[in-house]
Short mmCIF file of C-alpha atoms in Angstrom, two decimals:
data_model
loop_
_atom_site.label_atom_id
_atom_site.label_comp_id
_atom_site.label_asym_id
_atom_site.label_seq_id
_atom_site.Cartn_x
_atom_site.Cartn_y
_atom_site.Cartn_z
CA MET G 8 95.62 108.38 135.42
CA THR G 9 95.69 107.96 131.45
CA GLN G 10 96.99 111.16 130.09
CA LEU G 11 94.05 112.93 128.25
CA PRO G 12 94.31 115.52 125.60
CA ALA G 13 93.48 118.94 126.14
CA ILE G 14 90.04 119.48 125.39
CA ASN G 15 88.33 122.61 124.19
CA PRO G 16 85.26 123.46 125.07
CA GLU G 17 84.47 125.33 121.75
CA LEU G 18 85.48 122.01 119.67
CA ASP G 19 85.07 119.22 121.32
CA LEU G 20 82.26 117.02 122.75
CA VAL G 21 82.76 115.05 125.93
CA LEU G 22 80.59 112.19 127.82
CA GLU G 23 81.94 110.98 130.70
CA ARG G 24 79.82 108.09 132.70
CA VAL G 25 80.91 105.52 135.38
CA VAL G 26 79.67 102.21 134.25
CA ASP G 27 79.35 99.36 136.45
CA VAL G 28 81.03 96.82 134.45
CA PRO G 29 84.94 95.74 134.46
CA ARG G 30 86.98 97.47 131.95
CA GLU G 31 88.51 94.70 130.51
CA LEU G 32 84.89 93.76 129.02
CA VAL G 33 84.23 97.55 127.80
CA TRP G 34 87.61 97.33 126.23
CA LYS G 35 86.53 93.60 124.18
CA ALA G 36 83.03 95.18 123.54
CA TRP G 37 84.90 97.95 121.82
CA THR G 38 87.40 96.20 119.95
CA THR G 39 86.04 92.56 118.58
CA PRO G 40 84.10 92.90 115.35
CA GLU G 41 81.46 90.39 116.47
CA HIS G 42 80.51 92.36 119.54
CA ILE G 43 80.77 95.34 118.10
CA VAL G 44 77.62 94.70 115.79
CA LYS G 45 75.33 94.33 119.27
CA TRP G 46 75.43 97.55 120.72
CA PHE G 47 77.03 99.84 118.43
CA THR G 48 74.18 101.60 116.98
CA PRO G 49 71.11 103.37 118.90
CA LYS G 50 68.50 100.96 117.87
CA PRO G 51 66.42 100.95 115.20
CA TRP G 52 69.17 101.46 113.86
CA GLN G 53 71.75 98.46 113.13
CA THR G 54 75.33 97.90 112.84
CA THR G 55 75.24 95.33 109.80
CA ASP G 56 79.42 95.11 109.25
CA CYS G 57 82.66 95.93 110.91
CA GLU G 58 86.03 95.70 110.39
CA ILE G 59 89.05 95.71 112.91
CA ASP G 60 92.72 95.55 112.76
CA LEU G 61 93.90 96.88 116.04
CA ARG G 62 97.07 99.02 115.66
CA PRO G 63 98.27 101.98 114.97
CA GLY G 64 97.43 102.64 110.99
CA GLY G 65 94.67 99.80 111.24
CA VAL G 66 91.40 100.08 110.00
CA PHE G 67 87.81 100.73 111.86
CA ARG G 68 85.03 100.30 109.63
CA THR G 69 81.58 99.89 110.24
CA THR G 70 78.52 99.70 108.32
CA MET G 71 74.99 101.17 109.95
CA LEU G 72 71.82 100.31 108.70
CA SER G 73 68.71 102.75 108.96
CA PRO G 74 65.38 101.70 109.39
CA GLU G 75 64.19 102.56 106.35
CA GLY G 76 67.10 100.43 104.87
CA GLN G 77 69.82 102.87 103.96
CA SER G 78 73.17 101.99 104.33
CA PHE G 79 75.63 104.20 105.74
CA PRO G 80 79.44 102.85 105.77
CA ASN G 81 82.17 104.83 108.17
CA VAL G 82 85.83 104.14 107.99
CA GLY G 83 88.53 105.04 110.23
CA CYS G 84 92.19 105.04 111.28
CA TYR G 85 93.35 103.78 114.60
CA LEU G 86 95.88 105.97 116.24
CA GLU G 87 96.51 104.69 119.93
CA VAL G 88 96.10 101.24 121.14
CA VAL G 89 96.69 101.29 124.57
CA PRO G 90 95.11 97.77 125.95
CA ASN G 91 91.97 98.52 128.65
CA GLU G 92 92.96 102.29 128.86
CA LYS G 93 92.99 104.19 125.62
CA LEU G 94 91.81 104.16 121.91
CA VAL G 95 92.06 106.76 119.52
CA TRP G 96 90.35 107.10 116.12
CA THR G 97 89.62 109.46 113.26
CA ASP G 98 88.21 109.93 110.04
CA ALA G 99 90.56 112.39 109.33
CA LEU G 100 92.72 109.58 108.11
CA LEU G 101 92.16 106.52 106.04
CA PRO G 102 93.71 102.74 107.22
CA GLY G 103 97.59 103.39 106.43
CA TYR G 104 97.26 107.16 107.48
CA ARG G 105 96.05 108.68 104.00
CA PRO G 106 94.72 111.61 104.57
CA SER G 107 90.38 111.16 103.85
CA GLU G 108 87.98 112.97 101.67
CA LYS G 109 85.90 114.25 104.66
CA PRO G 110 87.77 114.37 107.85
CA PHE G 111 84.53 115.35 110.43
CA PHE G 112 86.31 114.14 113.91
CA THR G 113 88.78 112.03 115.82
CA ALA G 114 87.02 109.78 118.95
CA TYR G 115 89.66 109.52 122.44
CA LEU G 116 88.71 107.08 124.19
CA THR G 117 90.00 106.26 127.80
CA LEU G 118 88.80 103.85 130.49
CA GLU G 119 90.04 104.13 134.12
CA PRO G 120 88.89 100.95 137.00
CA GLU G 121 86.69 102.72 139.34
CA GLY G 122 85.56 100.29 142.25
CA ASN G 123 84.04 97.36 140.49
CA GLY G 124 83.11 100.01 137.61
CA THR G 125 84.48 101.63 135.19
CA ARG G 126 85.03 105.56 134.40
CA TYR G 127 84.05 105.20 130.97
CA ARG G 128 85.05 109.06 129.00
CA ALA G 129 84.46 109.52 124.99
CA ILE G 130 85.57 112.78 123.66
CA ALA G 131 84.83 114.00 120.20
CA ILE G 132 87.92 116.25 118.88
CA HIS G 133 86.03 118.57 115.67
CA ARG G 134 88.25 120.78 113.09
CA ASP G 135 86.14 123.61 114.32
CA SER G 136 83.45 124.75 115.99
CA ALA G 137 81.12 124.03 113.21
CA GLY G 138 81.79 120.68 112.79
CA LYS G 139 81.36 120.15 116.89
CA LYS G 140 77.62 121.98 116.92
CA GLN G 141 76.58 119.35 113.49
CA HIS G 142 78.10 116.75 116.00
CA GLU G 143 76.00 118.02 118.81
CA GLU G 144 72.47 118.27 116.66
CA MET G 145 73.37 114.78 115.34
CA GLY G 146 72.68 113.75 118.76
CA PHE G 147 76.22 113.48 119.90
CA HIS G 148 75.19 112.78 123.68
CA ASP G 149 71.98 111.16 123.53
CA GLY G 150 73.90 108.54 120.76
CA TRP G 151 76.73 108.21 122.56
CA GLY G 152 74.87 107.67 125.97
CA THR G 153 72.12 105.51 124.56
CA VAL G 154 74.57 102.92 123.02
CA LEU G 155 77.10 103.18 125.93
CA ASP G 156 73.54 101.97 127.78
CA GLN G 157 73.33 99.34 125.38
CA MET G 158 77.17 98.37 125.43
CA VAL G 159 76.60 98.18 129.63
CA ALA G 160 73.31 95.38 128.97
CA TYR G 161 75.07 93.59 126.13
CA ILE G 162 78.10 93.37 128.53
CA LYS G 163 75.84 91.81 131.13
CA SER G 164 73.74 89.55 129.49
CA GLU G 165 75.90 88.52 126.61
CA MET G 166 79.68 88.55 127.76
CA MET K 24 112.76 94.46 108.73
CA THR K 25 110.55 97.85 109.12
CA GLN K 26 106.86 97.33 108.06
CA LEU K 27 105.97 99.66 105.51
CA PRO K 28 102.56 100.82 104.53
CA ALA K 29 100.85 99.73 101.64
CA ILE K 30 102.21 102.44 98.44
CA ASN K 31 99.89 103.34 95.57
CA PRO K 32 101.91 104.46 92.99
CA GLU K 33 98.88 106.63 91.52
CA LEU K 34 99.11 108.39 95.15
CA ASP K 35 102.43 108.18 96.64
CA LEU K 36 105.72 109.40 96.63
CA VAL K 37 108.66 107.80 97.91
CA LEU K 38 112.65 108.80 97.94
CA GLU K 39 115.04 105.85 98.83
CA ARG K 40 118.15 106.05 99.35
CA VAL K 41 121.23 104.74 101.30
CA VAL K 42 123.59 107.33 103.20
CA ASP K 43 126.77 106.97 104.54
CA VAL K 44 125.87 107.72 107.60
CA PRO K 45 124.56 105.99 111.10
CA ARG K 46 120.88 105.88 111.46
CA GLU K 47 121.57 106.60 115.52
CA LEU K 48 122.46 110.24 113.63
CA VAL K 49 120.09 110.50 110.91
CA TRP K 50 117.44 109.79 113.69
CA LYS K 51 119.01 112.57 115.71
CA ALA K 52 119.11 115.04 113.25
CA TRP K 53 115.19 114.57 112.55
CA THR K 54 114.24 114.20 116.06
CA THR K 55 116.15 117.72 117.43
CA PRO K 56 114.70 120.80 116.84
CA GLU K 57 118.70 122.55 116.95
CA HIS K 58 119.71 119.64 114.46
CA ILE K 59 116.35 120.37 112.30
CA VAL K 60 116.77 124.12 111.78
CA LYS K 61 120.44 123.49 109.67
CA TRP K 62 119.10 121.27 107.10
CA PHE K 63 115.35 120.66 106.52
CA THR K 64 115.08 123.22 103.93
CA PRO K 65 116.46 123.16 100.46
CA LYS K 66 119.02 126.62 100.36
CA PRO K 67 118.67 129.58 100.16
CA TRP K 68 115.86 128.97 101.80
CA GLN K 69 116.16 128.86 105.49
CA THR K 70 114.44 127.11 108.55
CA THR K 71 114.15 129.62 111.34
CA ASP K 72 112.41 127.84 113.83
CA CYS K 73 111.44 124.19 114.84
CA GLU K 74 109.29 123.03 117.45
CA ILE K 75 109.08 119.34 118.22
CA ASP K 76 107.30 116.54 121.22
CA LEU K 77 108.49 113.25 119.97
CA ARG K 78 105.46 111.24 120.76
CA PRO K 79 102.20 109.88 118.86
CA GLY K 80 99.78 113.04 119.38
CA GLY K 81 102.69 115.58 119.49
CA VAL K 82 103.32 118.60 117.81
CA PHE K 83 105.75 119.14 115.02
CA ARG K 84 106.24 122.62 114.03
CA THR K 85 108.38 124.03 110.93
CA THR K 86 108.63 128.02 109.95
CA MET K 87 110.62 128.15 106.76
CA LEU K 88 111.72 131.59 105.13
CA SER K 89 112.03 132.13 101.56
CA PRO K 90 114.98 133.64 99.97
CA GLU K 91 112.89 137.02 99.54
CA GLY K 92 111.83 136.83 103.18
CA GLN K 93 108.20 135.05 103.29
CA SER K 94 107.63 133.11 106.39
CA PHE K 95 105.71 129.70 105.54
CA PRO K 96 104.78 127.65 108.83
CA ASN K 97 104.11 124.21 109.02
CA VAL K 98 102.48 122.34 111.58
CA GLY K 99 101.52 118.44 111.93
CA CYS K 100 101.27 116.09 114.60
CA TYR K 101 103.60 112.41 115.18
CA LEU K 102 101.59 109.48 114.45
CA GLU K 103 104.33 106.61 115.09
CA VAL K 104 107.45 106.95 117.08
CA VAL K 105 109.98 104.45 116.80
CA PRO K 106 113.41 105.61 118.09
CA ASN K 107 115.86 105.00 115.10
CA GLU K 108 113.66 102.81 113.11
CA LYS K 109 110.34 104.92 112.01
CA LEU K 110 108.87 108.45 112.23
CA VAL K 111 105.45 109.10 111.04
CA TRP K 112 103.70 112.29 111.20
CA THR K 113 100.58 114.17 108.99
CA ASP K 114 99.16 117.79 108.31
CA ALA K 115 95.82 116.18 108.17
CA LEU K 116 96.19 116.60 111.95
CA LEU K 117 96.69 119.02 114.67
CA PRO K 118 98.43 118.17 117.20
CA GLY K 119 96.34 116.40 119.97
CA TYR K 120 94.96 114.86 116.96
CA ARG K 121 92.43 117.56 116.13
CA PRO K 122 91.59 117.35 112.36
CA SER K 123 92.87 120.43 110.45
CA GLU K 124 91.69 122.70 108.03
CA LYS K 125 94.24 121.93 105.08
CA PRO K 126 95.33 118.20 104.92
CA PHE K 127 97.96 117.51 102.50
CA PHE K 128 100.04 114.79 103.05
CA THR K 129 101.39 111.99 105.79
CA ALA K 130 104.79 111.48 106.05
CA TYR K 131 106.21 108.22 106.46
CA LEU K 132 110.40 107.99 107.17
CA THR K 133 111.57 104.62 107.86
CA LEU K 134 115.77 103.74 108.53
CA GLU K 135 117.58 100.57 108.68
CA PRO K 136 121.11 100.09 109.12
CA GLU K 137 122.79 99.04 105.84
CA GLY K 138 126.50 98.37 106.03
CA ASN K 139 128.03 101.18 108.27
CA GLY K 140 125.16 103.40 106.94
CA THR K 141 121.27 103.80 106.38
CA ARG K 142 118.49 103.02 103.83
CA TYR K 143 116.46 106.32 104.25
CA ARG K 144 113.16 105.97 103.14
CA ALA K 145 110.71 109.05 102.94
CA ILE K 146 107.16 108.17 101.81
CA ALA K 147 104.49 110.77 100.66
CA ILE K 148 101.04 109.63 101.36
CA HIS K 149 98.07 112.05 99.60
CA ARG K 150 94.91 112.06 99.72
CA ASP K 151 94.35 111.93 95.96
CA SER K 152 96.41 111.26 92.54
CA ALA K 153 95.83 115.75 92.34
CA GLY K 154 97.86 115.93 96.08
CA LYS K 155 100.51 113.73 94.68
CA LYS K 156 100.83 115.23 91.22
CA GLN K 157 101.19 118.69 93.39
CA HIS K 158 103.81 117.30 95.13
CA GLU K 159 105.80 116.29 92.71
CA GLU K 160 105.36 119.76 90.97
CA MET K 161 106.39 121.58 93.94
CA GLY K 162 109.62 119.16 93.65
CA PHE K 163 109.60 116.51 96.34
CA HIS K 164 112.60 114.52 94.86
CA ASP K 165 115.06 117.40 94.05
CA GLY K 166 113.69 118.94 97.42
CA TRP K 167 113.99 115.87 99.62
CA GLY K 168 117.05 114.86 97.35
CA THR K 169 118.60 118.26 98.38
CA VAL K 170 117.91 117.95 102.28
CA LEU K 171 119.29 114.69 102.45
CA ASP K 172 121.60 116.00 101.00
CA GLN K 173 122.19 118.67 103.40
CA MET K 174 121.67 116.37 106.36
CA VAL K 175 124.21 114.41 105.60
CA ALA K 176 126.89 116.83 105.22
CA TYR K 177 125.60 118.73 108.39
CA ILE K 178 126.01 114.97 110.20
CA LYS K 179 129.63 114.39 108.94
CA SER K 180 130.71 117.74 109.97
CA GLU K 181 128.64 119.02 112.76
CA MET K 182 127.21 116.01 115.02
#
């Protein structure tokens, strides 16, 4: 079983679901820019750009576009890359491990086979309870749940 | 050759020297608590405690004691662990990749064999030029150079 980080319910948010697509495709959907832009942002938001250098220290950059036409760039740094199993990245570091100006959270994604599908866990690790609360109010559960639905639908129809 | 991060002279500090001890012993000196406490702090400062969980996401904790008797705890998180070659850790993350309150720098240590000795590189990667300047004024070059001398002397006499 994939090793999980120690979860602190005061500081961390967890989305765990079983989805009926194989983990190899979930992995590809999460780690390929041309796939990411198709499902990564809850509609009617869009992901307009994505850059991935899939190794510890490498860049994970996305640009989101609001329905009103405003762009929101996000840049993070991969920490662990275990194909089909585990993907960890953070915005506390820029690519090359440079500490960032605005650390918010580390994302810890694990995939395990379950029947013909995948047990999908997304853990958001925050600095403090204010960060957790902010992420909750931004709609972590709905947002990450919605984009997971979008990803599963995309995998079934396009991959 | 070990892959180095992209160094930005405006933001980063580098100490590079060749030392006449084998890199396997330098690695051990850097990754074993009972060795660390013997050389890690420029005398008359002392390192009174050290905790190491040598894996990505694991803890690197030290406690320094000033000549006046004040304790300074430091805690960081390992990012990359490549035995005898590369050790990367940061104080921008706590163990388990939780973003920290006071990010200051990422340390990127590389060891390469050179003759019977070791090419030793320590790179300090800062968020901004103010961080670099502060680290320089704290005595990065003297400090890291002095403890390297202490480490080499300790390896020759005790390991």
